CSV table of C-alpha atoms (C1' of nucleotides) in Angstrom, one decimal:
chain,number,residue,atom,x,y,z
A,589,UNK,CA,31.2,-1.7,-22.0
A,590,UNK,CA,30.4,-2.5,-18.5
A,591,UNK,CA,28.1,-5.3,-17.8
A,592,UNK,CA,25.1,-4.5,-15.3
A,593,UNK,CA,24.8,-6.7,-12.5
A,594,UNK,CA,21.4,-8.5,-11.9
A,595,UNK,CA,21.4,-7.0,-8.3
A,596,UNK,CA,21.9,-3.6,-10.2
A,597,UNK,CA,19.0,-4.1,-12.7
A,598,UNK,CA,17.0,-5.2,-10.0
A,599,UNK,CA,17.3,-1.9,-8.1
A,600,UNK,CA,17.2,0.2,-11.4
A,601,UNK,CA,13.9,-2.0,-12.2
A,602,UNK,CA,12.5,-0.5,-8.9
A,603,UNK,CA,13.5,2.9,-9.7
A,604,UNK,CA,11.9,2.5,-13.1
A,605,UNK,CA,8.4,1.1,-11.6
A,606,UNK,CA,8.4,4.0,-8.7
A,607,UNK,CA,8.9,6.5,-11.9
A,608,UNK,CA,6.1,5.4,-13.7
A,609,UNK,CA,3.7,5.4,-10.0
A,610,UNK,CA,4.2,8.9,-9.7
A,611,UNK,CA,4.2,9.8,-13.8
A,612,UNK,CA,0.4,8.6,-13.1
A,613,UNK,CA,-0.1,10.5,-9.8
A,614,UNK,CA,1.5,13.7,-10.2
A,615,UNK,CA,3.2,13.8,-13.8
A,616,UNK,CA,6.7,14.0,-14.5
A,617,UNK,CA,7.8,17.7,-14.1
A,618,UNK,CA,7.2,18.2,-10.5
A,619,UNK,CA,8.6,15.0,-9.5
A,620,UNK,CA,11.5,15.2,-7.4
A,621,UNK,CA,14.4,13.1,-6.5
A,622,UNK,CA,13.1,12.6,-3.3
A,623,UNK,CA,9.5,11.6,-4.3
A,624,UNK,CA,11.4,8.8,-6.0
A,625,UNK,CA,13.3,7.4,-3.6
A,626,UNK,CA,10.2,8.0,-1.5
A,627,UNK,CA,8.5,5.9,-3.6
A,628,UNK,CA,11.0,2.9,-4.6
A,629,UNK,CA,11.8,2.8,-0.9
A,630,UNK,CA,15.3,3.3,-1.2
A,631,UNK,CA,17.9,5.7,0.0
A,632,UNK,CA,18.6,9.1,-2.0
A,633,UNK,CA,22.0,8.5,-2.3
A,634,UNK,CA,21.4,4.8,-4.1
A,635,UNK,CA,19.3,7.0,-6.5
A,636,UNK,CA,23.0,9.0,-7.5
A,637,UNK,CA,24.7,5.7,-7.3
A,638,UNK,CA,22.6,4.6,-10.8
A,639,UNK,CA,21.4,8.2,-12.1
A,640,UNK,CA,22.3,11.6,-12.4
A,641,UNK,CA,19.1,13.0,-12.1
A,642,UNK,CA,15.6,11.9,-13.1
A,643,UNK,CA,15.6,12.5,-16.5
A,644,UNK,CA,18.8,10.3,-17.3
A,645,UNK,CA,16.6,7.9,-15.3
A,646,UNK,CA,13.3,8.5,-17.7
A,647,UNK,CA,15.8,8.3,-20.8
A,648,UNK,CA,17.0,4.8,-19.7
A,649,UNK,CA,13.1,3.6,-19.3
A,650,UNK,CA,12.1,4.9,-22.3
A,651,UNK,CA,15.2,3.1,-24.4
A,652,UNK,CA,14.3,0.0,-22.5
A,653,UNK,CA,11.0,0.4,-23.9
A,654,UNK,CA,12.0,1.4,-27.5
A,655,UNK,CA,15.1,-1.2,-27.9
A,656,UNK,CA,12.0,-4.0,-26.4
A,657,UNK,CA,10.0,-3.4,-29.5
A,658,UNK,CA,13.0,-3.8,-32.0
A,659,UNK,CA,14.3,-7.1,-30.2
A,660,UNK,CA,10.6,-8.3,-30.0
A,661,UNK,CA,11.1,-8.1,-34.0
A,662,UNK,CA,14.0,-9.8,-34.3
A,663,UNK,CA,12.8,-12.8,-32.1
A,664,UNK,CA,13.0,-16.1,-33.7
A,665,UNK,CA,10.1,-18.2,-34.5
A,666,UNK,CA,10.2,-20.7,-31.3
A,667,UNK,CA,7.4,-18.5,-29.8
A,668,UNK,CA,5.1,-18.7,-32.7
A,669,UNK,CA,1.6,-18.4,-31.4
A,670,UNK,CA,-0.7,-21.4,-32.7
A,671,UNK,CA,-3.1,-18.8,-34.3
A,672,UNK,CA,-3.8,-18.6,-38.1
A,673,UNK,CA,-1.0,-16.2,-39.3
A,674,UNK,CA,-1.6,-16.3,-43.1
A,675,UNK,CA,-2.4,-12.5,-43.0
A,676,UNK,CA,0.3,-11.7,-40.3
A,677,UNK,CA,3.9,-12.0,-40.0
A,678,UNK,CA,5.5,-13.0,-36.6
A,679,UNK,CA,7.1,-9.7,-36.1
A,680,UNK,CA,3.5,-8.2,-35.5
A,681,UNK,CA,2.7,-11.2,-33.0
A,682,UNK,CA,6.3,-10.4,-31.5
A,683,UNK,CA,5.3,-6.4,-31.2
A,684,UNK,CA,2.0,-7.1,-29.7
A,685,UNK,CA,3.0,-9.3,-26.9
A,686,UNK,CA,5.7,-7.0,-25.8
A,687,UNK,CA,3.4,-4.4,-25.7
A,688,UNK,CA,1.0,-5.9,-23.4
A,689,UNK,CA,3.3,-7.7,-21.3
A,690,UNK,CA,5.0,-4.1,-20.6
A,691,UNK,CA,1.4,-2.8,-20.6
A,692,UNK,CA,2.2,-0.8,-17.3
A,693,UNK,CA,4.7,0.9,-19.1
A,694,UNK,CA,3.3,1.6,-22.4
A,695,UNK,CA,0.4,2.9,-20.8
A,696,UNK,CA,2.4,6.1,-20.0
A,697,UNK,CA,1.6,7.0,-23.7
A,698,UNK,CA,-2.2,8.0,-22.2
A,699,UNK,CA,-0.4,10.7,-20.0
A,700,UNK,CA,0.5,14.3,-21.3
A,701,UNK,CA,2.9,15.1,-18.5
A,702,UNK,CA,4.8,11.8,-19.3
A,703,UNK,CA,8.2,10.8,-20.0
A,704,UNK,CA,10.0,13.5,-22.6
A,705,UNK,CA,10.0,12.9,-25.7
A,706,UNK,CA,7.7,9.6,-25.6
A,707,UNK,CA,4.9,10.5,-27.5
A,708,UNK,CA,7.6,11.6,-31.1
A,709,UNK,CA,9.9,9.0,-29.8
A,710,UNK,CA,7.3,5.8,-29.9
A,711,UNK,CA,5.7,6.0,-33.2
A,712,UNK,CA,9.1,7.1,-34.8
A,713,UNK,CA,10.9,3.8,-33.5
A,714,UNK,CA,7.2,2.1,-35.2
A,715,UNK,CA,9.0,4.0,-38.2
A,716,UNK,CA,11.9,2.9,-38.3
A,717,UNK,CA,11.1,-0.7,-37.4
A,718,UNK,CA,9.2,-0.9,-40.7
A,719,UNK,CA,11.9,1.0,-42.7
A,720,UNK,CA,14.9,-1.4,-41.3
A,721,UNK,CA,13.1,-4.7,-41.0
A,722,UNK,CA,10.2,-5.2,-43.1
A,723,UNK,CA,10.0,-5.4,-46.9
A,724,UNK,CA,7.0,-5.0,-49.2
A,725,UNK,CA,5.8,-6.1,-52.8
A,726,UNK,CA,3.2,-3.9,-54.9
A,727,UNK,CA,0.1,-6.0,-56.0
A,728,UNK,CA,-0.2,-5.3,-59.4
A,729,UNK,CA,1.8,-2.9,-61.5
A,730,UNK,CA,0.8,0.8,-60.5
A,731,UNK,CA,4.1,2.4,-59.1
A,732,UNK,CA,3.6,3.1,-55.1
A,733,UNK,CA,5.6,5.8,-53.3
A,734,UNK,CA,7.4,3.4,-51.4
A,735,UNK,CA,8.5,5.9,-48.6
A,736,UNK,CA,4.9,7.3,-48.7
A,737,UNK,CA,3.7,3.7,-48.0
A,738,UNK,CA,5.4,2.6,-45.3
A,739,UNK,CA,4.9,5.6,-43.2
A,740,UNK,CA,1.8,5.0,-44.0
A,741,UNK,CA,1.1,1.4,-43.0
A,742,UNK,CA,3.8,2.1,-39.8
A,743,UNK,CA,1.4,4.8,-38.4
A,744,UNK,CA,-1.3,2.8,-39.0
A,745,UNK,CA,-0.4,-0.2,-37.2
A,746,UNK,CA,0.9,2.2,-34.7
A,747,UNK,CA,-2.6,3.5,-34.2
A,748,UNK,CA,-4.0,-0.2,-33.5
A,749,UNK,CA,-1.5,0.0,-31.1
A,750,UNK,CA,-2.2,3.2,-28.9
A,751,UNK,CA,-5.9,2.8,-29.4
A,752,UNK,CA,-5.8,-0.5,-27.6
A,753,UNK,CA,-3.4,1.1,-25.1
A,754,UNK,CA,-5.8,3.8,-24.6
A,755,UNK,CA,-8.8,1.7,-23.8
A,756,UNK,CA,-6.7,0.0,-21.3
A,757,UNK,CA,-6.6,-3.3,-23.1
A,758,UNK,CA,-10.0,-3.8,-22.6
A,759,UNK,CA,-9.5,-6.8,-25.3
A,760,UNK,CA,-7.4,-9.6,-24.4
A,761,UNK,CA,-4.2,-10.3,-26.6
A,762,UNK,CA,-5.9,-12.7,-28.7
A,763,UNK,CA,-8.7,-10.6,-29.3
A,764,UNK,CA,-7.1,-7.8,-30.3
A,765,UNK,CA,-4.6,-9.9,-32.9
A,766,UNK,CA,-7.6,-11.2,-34.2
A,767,UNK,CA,-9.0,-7.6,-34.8
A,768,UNK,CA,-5.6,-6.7,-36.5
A,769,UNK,CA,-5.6,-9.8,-38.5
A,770,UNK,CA,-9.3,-9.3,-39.8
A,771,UNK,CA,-7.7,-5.4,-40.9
A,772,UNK,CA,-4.7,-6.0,-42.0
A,773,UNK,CA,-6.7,-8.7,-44.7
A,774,UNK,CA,-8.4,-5.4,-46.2
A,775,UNK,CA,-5.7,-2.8,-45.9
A,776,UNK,CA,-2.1,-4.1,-45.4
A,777,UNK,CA,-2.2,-7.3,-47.7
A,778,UNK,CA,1.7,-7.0,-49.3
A,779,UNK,CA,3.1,-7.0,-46.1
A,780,UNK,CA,6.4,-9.2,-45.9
A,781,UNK,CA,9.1,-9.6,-43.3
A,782,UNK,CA,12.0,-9.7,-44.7
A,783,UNK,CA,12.6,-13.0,-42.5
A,784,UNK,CA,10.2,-14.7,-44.1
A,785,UNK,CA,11.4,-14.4,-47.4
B,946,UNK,CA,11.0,-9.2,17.9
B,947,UNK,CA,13.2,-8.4,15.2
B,948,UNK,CA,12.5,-5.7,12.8
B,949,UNK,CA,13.0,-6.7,9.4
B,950,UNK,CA,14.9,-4.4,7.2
B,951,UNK,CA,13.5,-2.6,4.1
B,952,UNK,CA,15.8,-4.3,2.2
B,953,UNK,CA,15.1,-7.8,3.3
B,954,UNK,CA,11.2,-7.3,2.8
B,955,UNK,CA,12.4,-6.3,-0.8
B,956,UNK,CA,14.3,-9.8,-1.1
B,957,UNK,CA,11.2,-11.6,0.5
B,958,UNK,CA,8.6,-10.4,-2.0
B,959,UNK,CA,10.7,-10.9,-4.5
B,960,UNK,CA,10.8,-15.0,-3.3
B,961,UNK,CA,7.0,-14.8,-2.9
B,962,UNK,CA,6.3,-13.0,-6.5
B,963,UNK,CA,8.6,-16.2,-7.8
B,964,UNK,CA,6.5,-19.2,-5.7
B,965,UNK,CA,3.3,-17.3,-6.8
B,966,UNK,CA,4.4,-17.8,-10.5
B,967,UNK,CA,5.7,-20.9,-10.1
B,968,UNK,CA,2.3,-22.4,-8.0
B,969,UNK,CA,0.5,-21.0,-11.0
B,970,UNK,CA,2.8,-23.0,-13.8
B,971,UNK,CA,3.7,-26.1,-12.1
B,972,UNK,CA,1.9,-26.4,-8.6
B,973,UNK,CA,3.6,-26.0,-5.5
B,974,UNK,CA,4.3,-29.7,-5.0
B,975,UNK,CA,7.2,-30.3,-7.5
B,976,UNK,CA,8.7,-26.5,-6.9
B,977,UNK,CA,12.4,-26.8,-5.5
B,978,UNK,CA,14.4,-24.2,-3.9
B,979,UNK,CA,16.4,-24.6,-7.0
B,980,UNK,CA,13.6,-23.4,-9.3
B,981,UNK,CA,12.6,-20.8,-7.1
B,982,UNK,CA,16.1,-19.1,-6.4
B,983,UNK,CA,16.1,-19.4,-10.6
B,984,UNK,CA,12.8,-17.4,-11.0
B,985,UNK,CA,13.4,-15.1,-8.5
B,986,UNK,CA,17.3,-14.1,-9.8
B,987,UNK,CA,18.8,-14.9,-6.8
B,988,UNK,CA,21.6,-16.9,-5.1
B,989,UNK,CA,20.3,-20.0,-3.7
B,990,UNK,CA,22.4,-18.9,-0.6
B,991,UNK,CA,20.0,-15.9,-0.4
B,992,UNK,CA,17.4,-18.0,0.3
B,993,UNK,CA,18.5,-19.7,3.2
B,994,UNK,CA,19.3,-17.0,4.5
B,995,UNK,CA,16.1,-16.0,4.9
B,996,UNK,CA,13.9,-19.1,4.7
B,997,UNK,CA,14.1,-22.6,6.4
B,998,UNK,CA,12.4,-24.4,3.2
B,999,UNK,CA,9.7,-23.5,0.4
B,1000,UNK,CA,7.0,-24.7,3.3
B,1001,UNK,CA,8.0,-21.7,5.9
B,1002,UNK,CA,8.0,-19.6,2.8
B,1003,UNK,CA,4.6,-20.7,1.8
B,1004,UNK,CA,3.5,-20.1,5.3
B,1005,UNK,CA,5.1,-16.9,5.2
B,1006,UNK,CA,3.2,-16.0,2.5
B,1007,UNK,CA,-0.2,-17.2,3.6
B,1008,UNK,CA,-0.1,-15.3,6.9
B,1009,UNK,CA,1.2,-11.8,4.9
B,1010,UNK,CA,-2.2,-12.1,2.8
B,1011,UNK,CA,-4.6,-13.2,5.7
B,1012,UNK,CA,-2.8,-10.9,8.1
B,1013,UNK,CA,-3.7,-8.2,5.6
B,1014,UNK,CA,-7.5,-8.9,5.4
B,1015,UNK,CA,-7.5,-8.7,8.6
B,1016,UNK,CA,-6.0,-5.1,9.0
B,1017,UNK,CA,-8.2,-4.4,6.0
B,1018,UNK,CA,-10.7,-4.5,8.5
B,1019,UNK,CA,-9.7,-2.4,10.9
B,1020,UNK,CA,-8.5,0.5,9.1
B,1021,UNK,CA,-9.6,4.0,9.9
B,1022,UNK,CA,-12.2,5.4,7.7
B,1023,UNK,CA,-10.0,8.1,5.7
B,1024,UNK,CA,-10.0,6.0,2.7
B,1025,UNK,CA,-13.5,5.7,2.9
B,1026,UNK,CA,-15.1,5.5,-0.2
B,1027,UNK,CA,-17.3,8.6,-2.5
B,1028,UNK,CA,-20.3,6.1,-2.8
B,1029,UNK,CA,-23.4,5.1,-1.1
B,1030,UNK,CA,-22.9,3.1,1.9
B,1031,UNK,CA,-26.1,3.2,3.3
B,1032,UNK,CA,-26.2,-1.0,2.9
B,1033,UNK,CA,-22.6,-1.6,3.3
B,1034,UNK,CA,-20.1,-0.8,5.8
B,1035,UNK,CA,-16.1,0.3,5.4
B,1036,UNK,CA,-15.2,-2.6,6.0
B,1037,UNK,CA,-16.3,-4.3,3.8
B,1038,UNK,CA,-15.2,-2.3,1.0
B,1039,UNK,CA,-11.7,-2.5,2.7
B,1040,UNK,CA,-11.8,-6.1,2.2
B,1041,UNK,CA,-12.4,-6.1,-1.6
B,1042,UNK,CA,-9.9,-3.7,-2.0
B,1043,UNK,CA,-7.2,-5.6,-0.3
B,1044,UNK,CA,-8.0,-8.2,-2.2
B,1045,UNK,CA,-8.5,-6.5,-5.3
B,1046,UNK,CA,-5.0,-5.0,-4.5
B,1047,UNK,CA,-3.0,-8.4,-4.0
B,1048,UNK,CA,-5.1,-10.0,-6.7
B,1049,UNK,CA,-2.2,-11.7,-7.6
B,1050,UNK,CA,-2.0,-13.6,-4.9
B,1051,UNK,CA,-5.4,-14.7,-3.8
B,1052,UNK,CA,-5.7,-16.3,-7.3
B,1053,UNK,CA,-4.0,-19.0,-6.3
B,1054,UNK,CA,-7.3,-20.1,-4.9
B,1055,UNK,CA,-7.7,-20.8,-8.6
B,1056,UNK,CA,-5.0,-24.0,-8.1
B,1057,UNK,CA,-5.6,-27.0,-6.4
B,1058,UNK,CA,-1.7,-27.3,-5.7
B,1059,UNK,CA,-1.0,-24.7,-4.1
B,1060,UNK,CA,-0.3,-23.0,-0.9
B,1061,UNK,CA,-0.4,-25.9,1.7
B,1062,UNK,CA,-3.4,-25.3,3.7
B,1063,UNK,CA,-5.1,-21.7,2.2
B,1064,UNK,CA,-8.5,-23.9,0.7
B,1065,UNK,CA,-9.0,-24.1,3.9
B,1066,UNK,CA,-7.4,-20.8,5.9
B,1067,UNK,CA,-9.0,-18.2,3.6
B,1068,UNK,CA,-12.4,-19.0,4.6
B,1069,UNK,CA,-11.5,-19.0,8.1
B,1070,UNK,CA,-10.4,-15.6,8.1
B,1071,UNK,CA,-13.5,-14.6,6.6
B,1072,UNK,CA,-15.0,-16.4,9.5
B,1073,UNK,CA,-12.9,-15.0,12.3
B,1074,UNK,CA,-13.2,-11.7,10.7
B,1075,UNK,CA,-17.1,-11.8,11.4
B,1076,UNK,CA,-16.8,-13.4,14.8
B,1077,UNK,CA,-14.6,-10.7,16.4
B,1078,UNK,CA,-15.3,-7.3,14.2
B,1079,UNK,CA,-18.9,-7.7,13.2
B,1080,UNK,CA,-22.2,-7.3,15.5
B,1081,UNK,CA,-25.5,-8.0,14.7
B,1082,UNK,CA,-28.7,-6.6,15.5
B,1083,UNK,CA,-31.9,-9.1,14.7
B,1084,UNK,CA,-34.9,-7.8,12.9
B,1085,UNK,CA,-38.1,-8.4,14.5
B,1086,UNK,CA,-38.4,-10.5,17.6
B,1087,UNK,CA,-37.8,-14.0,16.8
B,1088,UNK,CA,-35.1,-15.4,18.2
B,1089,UNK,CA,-31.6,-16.5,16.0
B,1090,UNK,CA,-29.3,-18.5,16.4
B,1091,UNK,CA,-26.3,-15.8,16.2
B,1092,UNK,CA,-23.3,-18.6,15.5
B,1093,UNK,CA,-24.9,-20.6,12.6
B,1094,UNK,CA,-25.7,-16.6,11.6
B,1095,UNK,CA,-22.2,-15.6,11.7
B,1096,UNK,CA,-21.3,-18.8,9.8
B,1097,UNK,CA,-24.3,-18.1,6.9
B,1098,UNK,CA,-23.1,-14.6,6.4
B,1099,UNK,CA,-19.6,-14.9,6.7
B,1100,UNK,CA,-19.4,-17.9,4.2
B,1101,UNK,CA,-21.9,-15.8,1.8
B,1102,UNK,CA,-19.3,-12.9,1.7
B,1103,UNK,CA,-16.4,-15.0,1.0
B,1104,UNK,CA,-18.5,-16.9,-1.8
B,1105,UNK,CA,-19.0,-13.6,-3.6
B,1106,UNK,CA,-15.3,-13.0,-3.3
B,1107,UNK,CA,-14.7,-16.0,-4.4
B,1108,UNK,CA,-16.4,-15.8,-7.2
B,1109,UNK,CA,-15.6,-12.9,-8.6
B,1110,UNK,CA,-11.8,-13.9,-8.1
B,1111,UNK,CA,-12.7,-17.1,-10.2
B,1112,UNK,CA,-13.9,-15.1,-12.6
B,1113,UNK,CA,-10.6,-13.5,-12.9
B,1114,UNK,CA,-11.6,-10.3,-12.0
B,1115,UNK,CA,-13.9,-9.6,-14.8
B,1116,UNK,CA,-16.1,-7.1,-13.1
B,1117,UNK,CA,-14.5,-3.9,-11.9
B,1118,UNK,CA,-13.5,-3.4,-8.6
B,1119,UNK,CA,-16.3,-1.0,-8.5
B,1120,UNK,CA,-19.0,-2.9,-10.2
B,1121,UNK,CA,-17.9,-6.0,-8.0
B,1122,UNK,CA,-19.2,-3.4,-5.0
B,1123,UNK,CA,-22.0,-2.2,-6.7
B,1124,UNK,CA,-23.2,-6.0,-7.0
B,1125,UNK,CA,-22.3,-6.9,-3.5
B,1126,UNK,CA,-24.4,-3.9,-2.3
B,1127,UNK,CA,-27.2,-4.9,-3.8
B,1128,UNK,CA,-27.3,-8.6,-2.6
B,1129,UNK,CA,-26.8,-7.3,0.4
B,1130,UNK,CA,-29.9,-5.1,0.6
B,1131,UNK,CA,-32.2,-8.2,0.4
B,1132,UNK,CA,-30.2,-11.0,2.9
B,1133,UNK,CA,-27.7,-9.3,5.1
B,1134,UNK,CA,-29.5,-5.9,6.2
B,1135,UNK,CA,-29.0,-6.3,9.5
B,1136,UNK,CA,-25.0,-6.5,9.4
B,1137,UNK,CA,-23.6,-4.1,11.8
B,1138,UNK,CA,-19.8,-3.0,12.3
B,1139,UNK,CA,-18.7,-2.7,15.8
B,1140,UNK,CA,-16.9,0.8,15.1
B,1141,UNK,CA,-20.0,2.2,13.5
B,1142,UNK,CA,-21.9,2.2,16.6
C,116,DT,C1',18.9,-52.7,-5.3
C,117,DA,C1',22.9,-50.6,-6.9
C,118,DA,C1',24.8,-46.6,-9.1
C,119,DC,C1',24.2,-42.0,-10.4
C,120,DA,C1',22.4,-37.5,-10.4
C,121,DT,C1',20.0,-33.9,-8.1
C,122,DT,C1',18.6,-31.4,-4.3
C,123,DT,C1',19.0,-30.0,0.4
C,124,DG,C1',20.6,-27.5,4.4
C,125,DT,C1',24.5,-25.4,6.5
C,126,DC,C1',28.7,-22.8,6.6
C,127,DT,C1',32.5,-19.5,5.6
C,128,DA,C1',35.0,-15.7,3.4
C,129,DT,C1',34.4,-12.3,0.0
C,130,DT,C1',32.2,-9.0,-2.8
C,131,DG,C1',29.7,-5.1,-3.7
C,132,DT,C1',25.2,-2.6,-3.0
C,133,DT,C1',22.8,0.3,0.1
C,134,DT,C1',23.1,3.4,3.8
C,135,DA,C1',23.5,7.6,6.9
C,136,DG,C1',25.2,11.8,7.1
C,137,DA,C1',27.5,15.8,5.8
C,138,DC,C1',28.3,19.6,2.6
C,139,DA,C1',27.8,23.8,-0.5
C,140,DG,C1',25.1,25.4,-4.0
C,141,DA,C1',20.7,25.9,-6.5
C,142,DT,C1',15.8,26.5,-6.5
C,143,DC,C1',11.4,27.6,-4.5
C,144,DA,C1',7.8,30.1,-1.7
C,145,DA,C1',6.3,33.5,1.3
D,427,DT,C1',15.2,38.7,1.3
D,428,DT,C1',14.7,35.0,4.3
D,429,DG,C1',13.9,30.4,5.3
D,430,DA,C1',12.9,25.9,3.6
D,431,DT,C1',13.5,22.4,0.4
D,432,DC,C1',16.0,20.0,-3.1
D,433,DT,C1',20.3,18.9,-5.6
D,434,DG,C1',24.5,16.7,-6.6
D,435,DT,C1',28.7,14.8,-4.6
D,436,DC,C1',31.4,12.5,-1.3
D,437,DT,C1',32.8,9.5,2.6
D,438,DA,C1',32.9,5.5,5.9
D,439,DA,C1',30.2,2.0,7.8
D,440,DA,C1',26.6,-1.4,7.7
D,441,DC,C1',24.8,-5.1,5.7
D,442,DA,C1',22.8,-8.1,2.1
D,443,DA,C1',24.0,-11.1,-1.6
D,444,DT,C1',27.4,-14.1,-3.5
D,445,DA,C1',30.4,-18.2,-4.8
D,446,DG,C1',31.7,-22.3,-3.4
D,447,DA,C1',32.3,-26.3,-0.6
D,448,DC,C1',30.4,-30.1,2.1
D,449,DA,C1',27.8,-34.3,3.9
D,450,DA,C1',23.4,-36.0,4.0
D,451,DA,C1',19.0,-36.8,1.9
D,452,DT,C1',16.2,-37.7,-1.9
D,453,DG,C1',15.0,-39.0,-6.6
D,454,DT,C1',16.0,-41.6,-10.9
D,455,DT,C1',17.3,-45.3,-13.9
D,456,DA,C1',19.2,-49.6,-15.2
DNA sequence: TAACATTTGTCTATTGTTTAGACAGATCAA
DNA sequence: TTGATCTGTCTAAACAATAGACAAATGTTA
């Protein structure tokens, strides 16, 4: 496993910002190498030197973007936020903030020509981060379809999610945790981390 | 007069997105080239390479941002705007864009440490601005004193910019115009841009 | 104020990224 | 079908970024 230099990242990082520019401008399909470079002001054949062609480039963003959410999980507690979090686990705090500090990534989700695969792969890896790293209890003693219930409270929050995406974060990061918070008392009150157990 | 490379410009804005981020967390007073080479992710070598200290960087930046008001001004009108500018000229609009654009930046107006100097320089340009791109034509026949005219309308502008940068933003770029249009129909009617004439 | 630690500014040699430019083949548009 | 553009690959050369050392200046603490 090779280790990527920071100089490396640093021109991948541009790559990955000029990608998203034109995503917005033109859509994906008729982008061109050339547009790209064009774009991240840098020479075609540095483009070849870090991708094959654009859409090992677009797979890379959008794995940066997917593994983000499943580290943001998995982050320790030093960043608590100092907000009432009797409802909410960490994890959710953890998911939010990475989402809006990427914001200018995740916002891609509002385009239809867009990064392939985005709109299956993002709510899937919402999925998946409730099936690997989140547990639940039933409140009282009616059996639950366990599978049923997470892909139900996964999409859910996922929907949260891409409804505050779509309004272009017109609420801040507090507000919007607070909006959470005040649903989540009505509709997701069993949720535990597994971490917190 | 040496060109400066594409690539060195990178390396640049890279140092002035880190000084920005630092003013704004710790003022500029206690930053070292230390902390700055650290935020930016580079080699403390790199910076002397291209800097003296943090104060020709400062400076660097400071004359990059006025420097760009001022060609704000004198850009052709292709990017003219699709609105009514019956009350307002291009110019004017090119300013808030700029600024708009590089809101980063100008809110470090927002910090009393910060850029050595810009408290006072910003106004200025706003000042010079008026002085040598703006002419007036007096309503009626009593006579004005054109300087402390200059002074009263250029200082009003960069108060509303002010403000709404203080504000964080909070209006739209296009509601900030909208609002600016219609002060301007009751105090500075008689504002005239030299290219218009 | 003495001792210690940190930061500064300058310098060299080395590393490694970015570059220009060429090429044949693929794809696109008229 | 022709001409134009874009692709993917390859070189050698240009150049930016790096590690590391140094003496001097500055800051910190006892």
């Amino acid at each position: 496993m090779y280790e990527e230099s920071v100089r490396q990242n640093r021109t991948k990082n541009h790559f990955k910002l000029a990608l998203t520019e034109l995503i917005k401008e033109q859509g994906f399909y008729s982008i061109t190498v050339k547009d790209l470079v064009e774009q991240a002001q840098y020479n075609r054949s540095t483009f070849y030197v870090h991708y094959h062609d654009k859409f090992e480039m677009a797979d890379d963003l959008q794995h940066e973007l997917l593994h983000g959410l499943e580290e943001a999980v998995q982050l320790p507690y030093k960043r608590r936020r100092t907000i009432n979090t009797e409802k909410l686990n960490t994890s959710h705090f953890e998911i939010i903030s990475y989402v809006y500090q990427q914001r200018f990534y995740f916002d891609l989700i509002n385009y239809d020509d867009t990064l392939p695969g985005l709109h299956r792969s993002l709510p899937n890896k919402f999925l998946d981060i409730y099936k690997n790293y989140f547990a639940f209890e039933t409140i009282g003693d009616q059996p639950v379809n366990m599978d049923y219930f997470k892909h139900y409270i996964a999409l859910g929050f996922y929907g949260l999610i891409q409804s505050w995406i779509q309004g272009g974060f017109q609420e801040s990061q507090d507000d919007f945790i607070h909006e959470v918070i005040e649903l989540s008392k009505t509709h997701i009150r069993s949720v535990q981390y597994i971490g917190d157990l």
